[in-house]
Amino acid sequence: MSILRVAQAGHPVLRMRSEPVDPEVIPTPEFQGFLRDLLDTMEDYDGAGLAAPQVHEPMRVVVLVLSDERGPEFLINPVVTPVGEEQIVSFEGCLSVPKVRAEVTRHKAIRVEFLDDKGEPQLLELHGYPAIVVQHETDHLDGVLYIDRCDPRTFSYLDEYRRFGGLQFDERGELVLSEEE
Ligand code: ZN
């Protein structure tokens, strides 16, 4: 088991378009070892997901936890398709942009096609939180960070996010004040 170092925003590897994985490589001990290291690194950093470019490997691979019941799973060469027009807004964070949070609008429902860690084709239809995680992680494979998509007014350090619960604005752009604890 190896804990890999997580690239921080400003490192060029986070802005590259990652290369697809050759399916024949998936069963090899080297690749399976990499998957294990990617998972161990996500767990050590206490993340909900981690993409290969975040550990300096520009390959189209992510590990993520869609729910406690499912546990960690790998998406290799994932392709995301939005389902419907509905959008969802939530505060996101990223191991490559540590200790900050900001609000991002994403597709509420998606379909994702990918190869699993055995090289088997899989198709999932997801909505809500799991759909957000998949969109966040697969963005990494195209060199996109959530801060590119966020409402910059909502940018918060983690301490302030926890203290104020994340800044909210109404349709007119006015700050919605909530009670401080
Ligand atoms: Zn991230």
Tab-separated table of N, CA and C and ligand atoms in Angstrom:
chain	number	residue	atom	x	y	z
A	1	MET	N	0.843	-1.199	0.000
A	1	MET	CA	0.000	0.000	0.000
A	1	MET	C	0.871	1.240	0.000
A	2	SER	N	0.495	2.178	-0.865
A	2	SER	CA	1.225	3.447	-0.922
A	2	SER	C	0.232	4.593	-0.879
A	3	ILE	N	0.547	5.574	-0.071
A	3	ILE	CA	-0.207	6.820	-0.080
A	3	ILE	C	0.516	7.753	-1.048
A	4	LEU	N	-0.213	8.215	-2.062
A	4	LEU	CA	0.395	9.072	-3.089
A	4	LEU	C	0.204	10.538	-2.677
A	5	ARG	N	1.011	11.399	-3.279
A	5	ARG	CA	0.906	12.817	-2.955
A	5	ARG	C	-0.152	13.455	-3.862
A	6	VAL	N	-1.012	14.270	-3.291
A	6	VAL	CA	-2.093	14.900	-4.049
A	6	VAL	C	-1.627	16.236	-4.611
A	7	ALA	N	-1.742	16.386	-5.941
A	7	ALA	CA	-1.353	17.635	-6.616
A	7	ALA	C	-2.262	18.772	-6.160
A	8	GLN	N	-1.679	19.931	-5.963
A	8	GLN	CA	-2.419	21.106	-5.512
A	8	GLN	C	-2.650	22.069	-6.675
A	9	ALA	N	-3.759	22.802	-6.603
A	9	ALA	CA	-4.129	23.743	-7.673
A	9	ALA	C	-2.935	24.618	-8.036
A	10	GLY	N	-2.691	24.751	-9.328
A	10	GLY	CA	-1.510	25.445	-9.830
A	10	GLY	C	-0.551	24.470	-10.486
A	11	HIS	N	-0.660	23.170	-10.135
A	11	HIS	CA	0.156	22.144	-10.800
A	11	HIS	C	-0.445	21.870	-12.178
A	12	PRO	N	0.391	21.876	-13.235
A	12	PRO	CA	-0.162	21.701	-14.591
A	12	PRO	C	-0.911	20.394	-14.800
A	13	VAL	N	-0.579	19.333	-14.043
A	13	VAL	CA	-1.246	18.038	-14.274
A	13	VAL	C	-2.753	18.149	-14.034
A	14	LEU	N	-3.158	19.108	-13.194
A	14	LEU	CA	-4.593	19.282	-12.906
A	14	LEU	C	-5.325	19.988	-14.040
A	15	ARG	N	-4.563	20.511	-15.004
A	15	ARG	CA	-5.179	21.251	-16.107
A	15	ARG	C	-5.041	20.527	-17.447
A	16	MET	N	-4.549	19.270	-17.399
A	16	MET	CA	-4.383	18.482	-18.625
A	16	MET	C	-5.651	17.695	-18.923
A	17	ARG	N	-5.801	17.346	-20.208
A	17	ARG	CA	-6.832	16.379	-20.579
A	17	ARG	C	-6.203	14.997	-20.434
A	18	SER	N	-6.761	14.162	-19.560
A	18	SER	CA	-6.177	12.852	-19.281
A	18	SER	C	-6.438	11.876	-20.426
A	19	GLU	N	-5.554	10.892	-20.548
A	19	GLU	CA	-5.615	9.896	-21.625
A	19	GLU	C	-6.516	8.725	-21.226
A	20	PRO	N	-7.271	8.179	-22.204
A	20	PRO	CA	-8.061	6.969	-21.916
A	20	PRO	C	-7.152	5.795	-21.542
A	21	VAL	N	-7.702	4.873	-20.744
A	21	VAL	CA	-6.984	3.664	-20.356
A	21	VAL	C	-7.261	2.586	-21.403
A	22	ASP	N	-6.201	1.906	-21.863
A	22	ASP	CA	-6.366	0.749	-22.740
A	22	ASP	C	-6.982	-0.377	-21.896
A	23	PRO	N	-8.178	-0.877	-22.283
A	23	PRO	CA	-8.840	-1.896	-21.445
A	23	PRO	C	-7.972	-3.122	-21.168
A	24	GLU	N	-7.037	-3.435	-22.069
A	24	GLU	CA	-6.182	-4.610	-21.852
A	24	GLU	C	-5.236	-4.433	-20.664
A	25	VAL	N	-5.002	-3.173	-20.299
A	25	VAL	CA	-4.083	-2.875	-19.197
A	25	VAL	C	-4.747	-3.126	-17.839
A	26	ILE	N	-6.106	-3.081	-17.811
A	26	ILE	CA	-6.827	-3.073	-16.525
A	26	ILE	C	-6.471	-4.269	-15.630
A	27	PRO	N	-6.395	-5.530	-16.183
A	27	PRO	CA	-6.103	-6.649	-15.277
A	27	PRO	C	-4.646	-6.747	-14.812
A	28	THR	N	-3.759	-5.943	-15.362
A	28	THR	CA	-2.327	-6.120	-15.035
A	28	THR	C	-2.065	-5.758	-13.578
A	29	PRO	N	-1.092	-6.444	-12.951
A	29	PRO	CA	-0.764	-6.144	-11.550
A	29	PRO	C	-0.373	-4.684	-11.338
A	30	GLU	N	0.322	-4.098	-12.312
A	30	GLU	CA	0.745	-2.695	-12.166
A	30	GLU	C	-0.477	-1.783	-12.053
A	31	PHE	N	-1.449	-1.996	-12.971
A	31	PHE	CA	-2.621	-1.118	-12.976
A	31	PHE	C	-3.482	-1.363	-11.738
A	32	GLN	N	-3.656	-2.644	-11.376
A	32	GLN	CA	-4.447	-2.962	-10.179
A	32	GLN	C	-3.782	-2.365	-8.929
A	33	GLY	N	-2.440	-2.374	-8.918
A	33	GLY	CA	-1.709	-1.748	-7.803
A	33	GLY	C	-1.949	-0.253	-7.759
A	34	PHE	N	-2.014	0.370	-8.950
A	34	PHE	CA	-2.295	1.801	-8.998
A	34	PHE	C	-3.692	2.097	-8.444
A	35	LEU	N	-4.688	1.262	-8.820
A	35	LEU	CA	-6.049	1.457	-8.305
A	35	LEU	C	-6.059	1.393	-6.778
A	36	ARG	N	-5.332	0.429	-6.242
A	36	ARG	CA	-5.261	0.263	-4.787
A	36	ARG	C	-4.644	1.521	-4.145
A	37	ASP	N	-3.572	2.015	-4.762
A	37	ASP	CA	-2.906	3.217	-4.218
A	37	ASP	C	-3.828	4.437	-4.300
A	38	LEU	N	-4.587	4.523	-5.408
A	38	LEU	CA	-5.512	5.660	-5.570
A	38	LEU	C	-6.570	5.624	-4.455
A	39	LEU	N	-7.098	4.412	-4.195
A	39	LEU	CA	-8.094	4.248	-3.132
A	39	LEU	C	-7.493	4.548	-1.757
A	40	ASP	N	-6.313	3.993	-1.494
A	40	ASP	CA	-5.666	4.234	-0.196
A	40	ASP	C	-5.420	5.724	0.011
A	41	THR	N	-5.052	6.415	-1.062
A	41	THR	CA	-4.773	7.851	-0.959
A	41	THR	C	-6.059	8.613	-0.669
A	42	MET	N	-7.157	8.263	-1.375
A	42	MET	CA	-8.439	8.928	-1.121
A	42	MET	C	-8.838	8.748	0.346
A	43	GLU	N	-8.683	7.521	0.850
A	43	GLU	CA	-9.099	7.261	2.235
A	43	GLU	C	-8.182	7.971	3.227
A	44	ASP	N	-6.874	8.004	2.921
A	44	ASP	CA	-5.947	8.666	3.844
A	44	ASP	C	-6.227	10.162	3.931
A	45	TYR	N	-6.600	10.766	2.795
A	45	TYR	CA	-6.908	12.201	2.772
A	45	TYR	C	-8.368	12.466	3.165
A	46	ASP	N	-9.130	11.392	3.441
A	46	ASP	CA	-10.523	11.511	3.860
A	46	ASP	C	-11.377	12.213	2.793
A	47	GLY	N	-11.197	11.798	1.529
A	47	GLY	CA	-11.959	12.387	0.425
A	47	GLY	C	-13.137	11.508	0.046
A	48	ALA	N	-14.100	12.092	-0.677
A	48	ALA	CA	-15.240	11.337	-1.198
A	48	ALA	C	-14.964	10.839	-2.605
A	49	GLY	N	-13.871	11.333	-3.190
A	49	GLY	CA	-13.495	10.914	-4.534
A	49	GLY	C	-12.101	11.417	-4.836
A	50	LEU	N	-11.464	10.759	-5.799
A	50	LEU	CA	-10.122	11.179	-6.201
A	50	LEU	C	-9.918	10.742	-7.648
A	51	ALA	N	-9.403	11.653	-8.459
A	51	ALA	CA	-9.152	11.356	-9.868
A	51	ALA	C	-7.650	11.168	-10.077
A	52	ALA	N	-7.289	10.275	-11.031
A	52	ALA	CA	-5.884	9.939	-11.241
A	52	ALA	C	-4.987	11.167	-11.464
A	53	PRO	N	-5.429	12.188	-12.234
A	53	PRO	CA	-4.537	13.344	-12.395
A	53	PRO	C	-4.221	14.040	-11.072
A	54	GLN	N	-5.077	13.857	-10.069
A	54	GLN	CA	-4.795	14.466	-8.760
A	54	GLN	C	-3.603	13.802	-8.063
A	55	VAL	N	-3.222	12.600	-8.522
A	55	VAL	CA	-2.002	11.970	-7.993
A	55	VAL	C	-0.941	11.915	-9.101
A	56	HIS	N	-0.993	12.916	-9.991
A	56	HIS	CA	0.031	13.138	-11.013
A	56	HIS	C	0.046	12.073	-12.095
A	57	GLU	N	-1.098	11.372	-12.307
A	57	GLU	CA	-1.199	10.362	-13.377
A	57	GLU	C	-2.344	10.770	-14.293
A	58	PRO	N	-2.048	11.418	-15.433
A	58	PRO	CA	-3.136	11.904	-16.299
A	58	PRO	C	-3.810	10.787	-17.106
A	59	MET	N	-4.503	9.899	-16.373
A	59	MET	CA	-5.275	8.793	-16.964
A	59	MET	C	-6.738	8.985	-16.591
A	60	ARG	N	-7.644	8.444	-17.447
A	60	ARG	CA	-9.073	8.638	-17.197
A	60	ARG	C	-9.587	7.576	-16.216
A	61	VAL	N	-9.230	7.779	-14.948
A	61	VAL	CA	-9.595	6.870	-13.850
A	61	VAL	C	-9.997	7.717	-12.653
A	62	VAL	N	-11.119	7.350	-12.009
A	62	VAL	CA	-11.465	7.980	-10.736
A	62	VAL	C	-11.892	6.892	-9.751
A	63	VAL	N	-11.691	7.186	-8.477
A	63	VAL	CA	-12.268	6.358	-7.411
A	63	VAL	C	-13.211	7.268	-6.642
A	64	LEU	N	-14.352	6.745	-6.231
A	64	LEU	CA	-15.290	7.573	-5.482
A	64	LEU	C	-16.221	6.701	-4.654
A	65	VAL	N	-16.880	7.370	-3.720
A	65	VAL	CA	-17.876	6.698	-2.879
A	65	VAL	C	-19.219	7.365	-3.177
A	66	LEU	N	-20.115	6.625	-3.835
A	66	LEU	CA	-21.427	7.174	-4.195
A	66	LEU	C	-22.401	7.058	-3.038
A	67	SER	N	-22.207	6.041	-2.181
A	67	SER	CA	-23.022	5.889	-0.980
A	67	SER	C	-22.271	4.954	-0.049
A	68	ASP	N	-22.619	5.031	1.244
A	68	ASP	CA	-21.954	4.159	2.222
A	68	ASP	C	-22.199	2.689	1.892
A	69	GLU	N	-23.425	2.393	1.397
A	69	GLU	CA	-23.773	0.999	1.106
A	69	GLU	C	-22.922	0.439	-0.040
A	70	ARG	N	-22.705	1.281	-1.075
A	70	ARG	CA	-21.946	0.802	-2.242
A	70	ARG	C	-20.463	0.699	-1.932
A	71	GLY	N	-19.962	1.615	-1.074
A	71	GLY	CA	-18.533	1.637	-0.786
A	71	GLY	C	-17.751	2.216	-1.952
A	72	PRO	N	-16.418	2.177	-1.866
A	72	PRO	CA	-15.598	2.782	-2.924
A	72	PRO	C	-15.705	2.012	-4.229
A	73	GLU	N	-15.742	2.727	-5.340
A	73	GLU	CA	-15.733	2.059	-6.647
A	73	GLU	C	-14.926	2.873	-7.656
A	74	PHE	N	-14.462	2.180	-8.684
A	74	PHE	CA	-13.606	2.789	-9.699
A	74	PHE	C	-14.398	3.005	-10.975
A	75	LEU	N	-14.187	4.145	-11.597
A	75	LEU	CA	-14.759	4.451	-12.909
A	75	LEU	C	-13.584	4.678	-13.863
A	76	ILE	N	-13.483	3.811	-14.856
A	76	ILE	CA	-12.399	3.904	-15.834
A	76	ILE	C	-13.010	4.342	-17.165
A	77	ASN	N	-12.401	5.323	-17.802
A	77	ASN	CA	-12.900	5.913	-19.057
A	77	ASN	C	-14.376	6.317	-18.944
A	78	PRO	N	-14.764	7.016	-17.888
A	78	PRO	CA	-16.185	7.361	-17.719
A	78	PRO	C	-16.655	8.384	-18.748
A	79	VAL	N	-17.913	8.205	-19.175
A	79	VAL	CA	-18.567	9.165	-20.077
A	79	VAL	C	-19.890	9.564	-19.426
A	80	VAL	N	-20.033	10.858	-19.163
A	80	VAL	CA	-21.198	11.380	-18.448
A	80	VAL	C	-22.156	12.031	-19.438
A	81	THR	N	-23.440	11.689	-19.339
A	81	THR	CA	-24.482	12.316	-20.146
A	81	THR	C	-25.545	12.874	-19.214
A	82	PRO	N	-25.871	14.182	-19.316
A	82	PRO	CA	-26.939	14.718	-18.475
A	82	PRO	C	-28.275	14.068	-18.816
A	83	VAL	N	-29.135	13.911	-17.810
A	83	VAL	CA	-30.492	13.399	-17.993
A	83	VAL	C	-31.446	14.513	-17.561
A	84	GLY	N	-32.237	15.007	-18.486
A	84	GLY	CA	-33.182	16.078	-18.159
A	84	GLY	C	-32.493	17.427	-18.031
A	85	GLU	N	-33.294	18.423	-17.648
A	85	GLU	CA	-32.814	19.807	-17.614
A	85	GLU	C	-32.550	20.291	-16.202
A	86	GLU	N	-32.985	19.508	-15.210
A	86	GLU	CA	-32.929	20.008	-13.835
A	86	GLU	C	-31.506	20.205	-13.355
A	87	GLN	N	-31.317	21.253	-12.542
A	87	GLN	CA	-29.998	21.549	-11.992
A	87	GLN	C	-30.047	21.441	-10.477
A	88	ILE	N	-28.858	21.306	-9.885
A	88	ILE	CA	-28.749	21.173	-8.432
A	88	ILE	C	-27.565	22.018	-7.976
A	89	VAL	N	-27.731	22.684	-6.845
A	89	VAL	CA	-26.716	23.595	-6.327
A	89	VAL	C	-26.213	23.048	-4.997
A	90	SER	N	-24.885	22.988	-4.838
A	90	SER	CA	-24.354	22.552	-3.542
A	90	SER	C	-22.951	23.103	-3.352
A	91	PHE	N	-22.515	23.129	-2.107
A	91	PHE	CA	-21.140	23.529	-1.820
A	91	PHE	C	-20.219	22.344	-2.055
A	92	GLU	N	-19.110	22.601	-2.756
A	92	GLU	CA	-18.144	21.550	-3.046
A	92	GLU	C	-16.778	21.927	-2.473
A	93	GLY	N	-15.981	20.885	-2.271
A	93	GLY	CA	-14.591	21.056	-1.879
A	93	GLY	C	-13.762	20.085	-2.694
A	94	CYS	N	-12.441	20.186	-2.581
A	94	CYS	CA	-11.561	19.355	-3.424
A	94	CYS	C	-10.223	19.194	-2.724
A	95	LEU	N	-9.688	17.977	-2.747
A	95	LEU	CA	-8.392	17.733	-2.102
A	95	LEU	C	-7.268	18.508	-2.780
A	96	SER	N	-7.485	18.938	-4.019
A	96	SER	CA	-6.472	19.721	-4.730
A	96	SER	C	-6.638	21.224	-4.507
A	97	VAL	N	-7.737	21.601	-3.836
A	97	VAL	CA	-7.993	23.013	-3.501
A	97	VAL	C	-8.373	23.021	-2.021
A	98	PRO	N	-7.404	22.729	-1.137
A	98	PRO	CA	-7.757	22.390	0.238
A	98	PRO	C	-8.288	23.561	1.051
A	99	LYS	N	-9.135	23.194	2.019
A	99	LYS	CA	-9.590	24.114	3.070
A	99	LYS	C	-10.476	25.246	2.566
A	100	VAL	N	-11.049	25.087	1.366
A	100	VAL	CA	-12.028	26.068	0.898
A	100	VAL	C	-13.259	25.344	0.360
A	101	ARG	N	-14.365	26.083	0.277
A	101	ARG	CA	-15.618	25.570	-0.256
A	101	ARG	C	-16.242	26.661	-1.117
A	102	ALA	N	-17.033	26.248	-2.112
A	102	ALA	CA	-17.796	27.224	-2.893
A	102	ALA	C	-18.969	26.504	-3.534
A	103	GLU	N	-19.975	27.282	-3.908
A	103	GLU	CA	-21.210	26.721	-4.433
A	103	GLU	C	-21.099	26.512	-5.945
A	104	VAL	N	-21.552	25.344	-6.385
A	104	VAL	CA	-21.474	24.961	-7.798
A	104	VAL	C	-22.850	24.491	-8.252
A	105	THR	N	-23.244	24.864	-9.474
A	105	THR	CA	-24.490	24.375	-10.078
A	105	THR	C	-24.139	23.268	-11.065
A	106	ARG	N	-24.815	22.131	-10.922
A	106	ARG	CA	-24.555	20.984	-11.812
A	106	ARG	C	-25.865	20.357	-12.264
A	107	HIS	N	-25.738	19.388	-13.190
A	107	HIS	CA	-26.901	18.607	-13.604
A	107	HIS	C	-27.387	17.770	-12.421
A	108	LYS	N	-28.694	17.757	-12.218
A	108	LYS	CA	-29.236	17.000	-11.092
A	108	LYS	C	-29.199	15.494	-11.359
A	109	ALA	N	-29.395	15.110	-12.608
A	109	ALA	CA	-29.413	13.683	-12.953
A	109	ALA	C	-28.476	13.445	-14.136
A	110	ILE	N	-27.756	12.348	-14.066
A	110	ILE	CA	-26.826	11.982	-15.143
A	110	ILE	C	-26.871	10.465	-15.377
A	111	ARG	N	-26.329	10.108	-16.532
A	111	ARG	CA	-26.047	8.707	-16.837
A	111	ARG	C	-24.528	8.647	-16.995
A	112	VAL	N	-23.898	7.635	-16.435
A	112	VAL	CA	-22.446	7.495	-16.618
A	112	VAL	C	-22.127	6.076	-17.059
A	113	GLU	N	-21.398	6.001	-18.169
A	113	GLU	CA	-20.918	4.721	-18.694
A	113	GLU	C	-19.432	4.643	-18.413
A	114	PHE	N	-18.966	3.475	-17.996
A	114	PHE	CA	-17.551	3.339	-17.640
A	114	PHE	C	-17.167	1.866	-17.606
A	115	LEU	N	-15.880	1.604	-17.475
A	115	LEU	CA	-15.394	0.257	-17.195
A	115	LEU	C	-15.096	0.193	-15.702
A	116	ASP	N	-15.452	-0.940	-15.078
A	116	ASP	CA	-15.130	-1.092	-13.653
A	116	ASP	C	-13.702	-1.623	-13.506
A	117	ASP	N	-13.316	-1.926	-12.271
A	117	ASP	CA	-11.917	-2.321	-12.027
A	117	ASP	C	-11.585	-3.704	-12.581
A	118	LYS	N	-12.618	-4.435	-13.082
A	118	LYS	CA	-12.355	-5.713	-13.771
A	118	LYS	C	-12.405	-5.537	-15.284
A	119	GLY	N	-12.650	-4.303	-15.734
A	119	GLY	CA	-12.740	-4.040	-17.168
A	119	GLY	C	-14.120	-4.284	-17.741
A	120	GLU	N	-15.106	-4.532	-16.858
A	120	GLU	CA	-16.482	-4.795	-17.312
A	120	GLU	C	-17.210	-3.474	-17.559
A	121	PRO	N	-17.943	-3.372	-18.682
A	121	PRO	CA	-18.721	-2.151	-18.932
A	121	PRO	C	-19.885	-2.031	-17.948
A	122	GLN	N	-20.082	-0.808	-17.449
A	122	GLN	CA	-21.141	-0.533	-16.472
A	122	GLN	C	-21.882	0.726	-16.894
A	123	LEU	N	-23.133	0.793	-16.462
A	123	LEU	CA	-23.956	1.972	-16.728
A	123	LEU	C	-24.731	2.286	-15.445
A	124	LEU	N	-24.613	3.520	-14.984
A	124	LEU	CA	-25.351	3.943	-13.794
A	124	LEU	C	-26.154	5.175	-14.133
A	125	GLU	N	-27.371	5.248	-13.579
A	125	GLU	CA	-28.140	6.475	-13.653
A	125	GLU	C	-28.240	7.013	-12.230
A	126	LEU	N	-27.807	8.253	-12.050
A	126	LEU	CA	-27.650	8.807	-10.710
A	126	LEU	C	-28.328	10.152	-10.636
A	127	HIS	N	-28.825	10.493	-9.443
A	127	HIS	CA	-29.309	11.847	-9.245
A	127	HIS	C	-28.968	12.321	-7.842
A	128	GLY	N	-28.884	13.639	-7.693
A	128	GLY	CA	-28.540	14.213	-6.395
A	128	GLY	C	-27.052	14.069	-6.103
A	129	TYR	N	-26.745	13.808	-4.821
A	129	TYR	CA	-25.350	13.805	-4.373
A	129	TYR	C	-24.427	12.915	-5.217
A	130	PRO	N	-24.789	11.648	-5.499
A	130	PRO	CA	-23.873	10.815	-6.298
A	130	PRO	C	-23.608	11.400	-7.689
A	131	ALA	N	-24.617	12.057	-8.267
A	131	ALA	CA	-24.425	12.683	-9.590
A	131	ALA	C	-23.434	13.847	-9.488
A	132	ILE	N	-23.481	14.574	-8.378
A	132	ILE	CA	-22.540	15.684	-8.163
A	132	ILE	C	-21.112	15.153	-8.072
A	133	VAL	N	-20.925	14.084	-7.284
A	133	VAL	CA	-19.579	13.530	-7.099
A	133	VAL	C	-19.008	13.066	-8.436
A	134	VAL	N	-19.823	12.379	-9.225
A	134	VAL	CA	-19.339	11.890	-10.525
A	134	VAL	C	-18.952	13.062	-11.432
A	135	GLN	N	-19.777	14.113	-11.452
A	135	GLN	CA	-19.460	15.265	-12.305
A	135	GLN	C	-18.190	15.962	-11.833
A	136	HIS	N	-18.029	16.112	-10.514
A	136	HIS	CA	-16.822	16.742	-9.966
A	136	HIS	C	-15.571	15.946	-10.359
A	137	GLU	N	-15.633	14.614	-10.158
A	137	GLU	CA	-14.437	13.788	-10.409
A	137	GLU	C	-14.136	13.660	-11.903
A	138	THR	N	-15.165	13.501	-12.727
A	138	THR	CA	-14.887	13.356	-14.157
A	138	THR	C	-14.424	14.683	-14.764
A	139	ASP	N	-14.831	15.824	-14.188
A	139	ASP	CA	-14.286	17.113	-14.622
A	139	ASP	C	-12.761	17.115	-14.527
A	140	HIS	N	-12.227	16.490	-13.464
A	140	HIS	CA	-10.762	16.453	-13.291
A	140	HIS	C	-10.075	15.836	-14.514
A	141	LEU	N	-10.761	14.885	-15.175
A	141	LEU	CA	-10.149	14.185	-16.319
A	141	LEU	C	-10.030	15.095	-17.531
A	142	ASP	N	-10.777	16.210	-17.507
A	142	ASP	CA	-10.694	17.199	-18.593
A	142	ASP	C	-9.978	18.470	-18.148
A	143	GLY	N	-9.274	18.381	-17.011
A	143	GLY	CA	-8.518	19.544	-16.550
A	143	GLY	C	-9.374	20.646	-15.967
A	144	VAL	N	-10.587	20.292	-15.532
A	144	VAL	CA	-11.520	21.285	-14.985
A	144	VAL	C	-11.600	21.119	-13.471
A	145	LEU	N	-11.495	22.221	-12.745
A	145	LEU	CA	-11.672	22.216	-11.289
A	145	LEU	C	-13.012	22.854	-10.945
A	146	TYR	N	-13.566	22.487	-9.794
A	146	TYR	CA	-14.892	23.014	-9.442
A	146	TYR	C	-14.884	24.527	-9.315
A	147	ILE	N	-13.702	25.086	-8.978
A	147	ILE	CA	-13.629	26.550	-8.840
A	147	ILE	C	-13.887	27.249	-10.174
A	148	ASP	N	-13.709	26.533	-11.302
A	148	ASP	CA	-14.015	27.103	-12.621
A	148	ASP	C	-15.528	27.310	-12.782
A	149	ARG	N	-16.301	26.492	-12.071
A	149	ARG	CA	-17.759	26.466	-12.250
A	149	ARG	C	-18.492	27.130	-11.084
A	150	CYS	N	-17.757	27.563	-10.059
A	150	CYS	CA	-18.428	28.019	-8.833
A	150	CYS	C	-18.924	29.451	-8.969
A	151	ASP	N	-19.845	29.817	-8.077
A	151	ASP	CA	-20.233	31.212	-7.911
A	151	ASP	C	-19.176	31.833	-6.994
A	152	PRO	N	-18.297	32.697	-7.528
A	152	PRO	CA	-17.161	33.163	-6.719
A	152	PRO	C	-17.575	33.937	-5.464
A	153	ARG	N	-18.794	34.472	-5.453
A	153	ARG	CA	-19.244	35.192	-4.250
A	153	ARG	C	-19.376	34.259	-3.059
A	154	THR	N	-19.552	32.946	-3.335
A	154	THR	CA	-19.778	31.992	-2.250
A	154	THR	C	-18.477	31.393	-1.717
A	155	PHE	N	-17.341	31.778	-2.320
A	155	PHE	CA	-16.033	31.260	-1.874
A	155	PHE	C	-15.895	31.440	-0.365
A	156	SER	N	-15.568	30.349	0.324
A	156	SER	CA	-15.430	30.395	1.790
A	156	SER	C	-14.227	29.566	2.215
A	157	TYR	N	-13.506	30.046	3.206
A	157	TYR	CA	-12.576	29.162	3.900
A	157	TYR	C	-13.415	28.197	4.743
A	158	LEU	N	-12.810	27.033	5.007
A	158	LEU	CA	-13.562	25.976	5.677
A	158	LEU	C	-14.087	26.426	7.042
A	159	ASP	N	-13.277	27.158	7.796
A	159	ASP	CA	-13.719	27.634	9.119
A	159	ASP	C	-14.973	28.503	8.988
A	160	GLU	N	-14.943	29.430	8.014
A	160	GLU	CA	-16.083	30.331	7.829
A	160	GLU	C	-17.287	29.567	7.268
A	161	TYR	N	-17.018	28.593	6.402
A	161	TYR	CA	-18.114	27.764	5.877
A	161	TYR	C	-18.831	27.057	7.019
A	162	ARG	N	-18.045	26.495	7.939
A	162	ARG	CA	-18.651	25.777	9.068
A	162	ARG	C	-19.373	26.750	9.991
A	163	ARG	N	-18.803	27.958	10.128
A	163	ARG	CA	-19.374	28.930	11.066
A	163	ARG	C	-20.682	29.511	10.533
A	164	PHE	N	-20.716	29.819	9.214
A	164	PHE	CA	-21.880	30.531	8.654
A	164	PHE	C	-22.738	29.644	7.750
A	165	GLY	N	-22.296	28.398	7.503
A	165	GLY	CA	-23.101	27.455	6.736
A	165	GLY	C	-23.095	27.688	5.237
A	166	GLY	N	-22.202	28.554	4.762
A	166	GLY	CA	-22.130	28.826	3.325
A	166	GLY	C	-22.993	30.014	2.963
A	167	LEU	N	-22.427	30.979	2.268
A	167	LEU	CA	-23.174	32.196	1.923
A	167	LEU	C	-24.233	31.881	0.872
A	168	GLN	N	-25.401	32.521	1.037
A	168	GLN	CA	-26.507	32.346	0.094
A	168	GLN	C	-26.912	33.706	-0.454
A	169	PHE	N	-27.301	33.727	-1.731
A	169	PHE	CA	-27.773	34.958	-2.358
A	169	PHE	C	-29.137	34.685	-2.990
A	170	ASP	N	-30.024	35.677	-2.928
A	170	ASP	CA	-31.332	35.479	-3.556
A	170	ASP	C	-31.250	35.832	-5.048
A	171	GLU	N	-32.399	35.742	-5.752
A	171	GLU	CA	-32.393	35.947	-7.214
A	171	GLU	C	-31.928	37.340	-7.607
A	172	ARG	N	-32.129	38.308	-6.697
A	172	ARG	CA	-31.699	39.676	-7.016
A	172	ARG	C	-30.226	39.899	-6.685
A	173	GLY	N	-29.567	38.841	-6.183
A	173	GLY	CA	-28.153	38.974	-5.849
A	173	GLY	C	-27.901	39.519	-4.461
A	174	GLU	N	-28.981	39.598	-3.651
A	174	GLU	CA	-28.825	40.107	-2.287
A	174	GLU	C	-28.399	38.972	-1.352
A	175	LEU	N	-27.490	39.306	-0.460
A	175	LEU	CA	-27.037	38.332	0.530
A	175	LEU	C	-28.183	37.949	1.457
A	176	VAL	N	-28.356	36.635	1.636
A	176	VAL	CA	-29.367	36.131	2.578
A	176	VAL	C	-28.661	35.864	3.895
A	177	LEU	N	-29.003	36.653	4.901
A	177	LEU	CA	-28.326	36.506	6.192
A	177	LEU	C	-29.024	35.450	7.022
A	178	SER	N	-28.226	34.531	7.567
A	178	SER	CA	-28.793	33.554	8.496
A	178	SER	C	-28.156	33.812	9.856
A	179	GLU	N	-28.812	33.255	10.867
A	179	GLU	CA	-28.331	33.487	12.235
A	179	GLU	C	-26.979	32.821	12.439
A	180	GLU	N	-26.052	33.565	13.030
A	180	GLU	CA	-24.767	32.973	13.407
A	180	GLU	C	-24.965	32.189	14.695
A	181	GLU	N	-24.303	31.046	14.761
A	181	GLU	CA	-24.460	30.215	15.960
A	181	GLU	C	-23.737	30.864	17.138
B	1	ZN	ZN	-11.603	17.509	-6.841
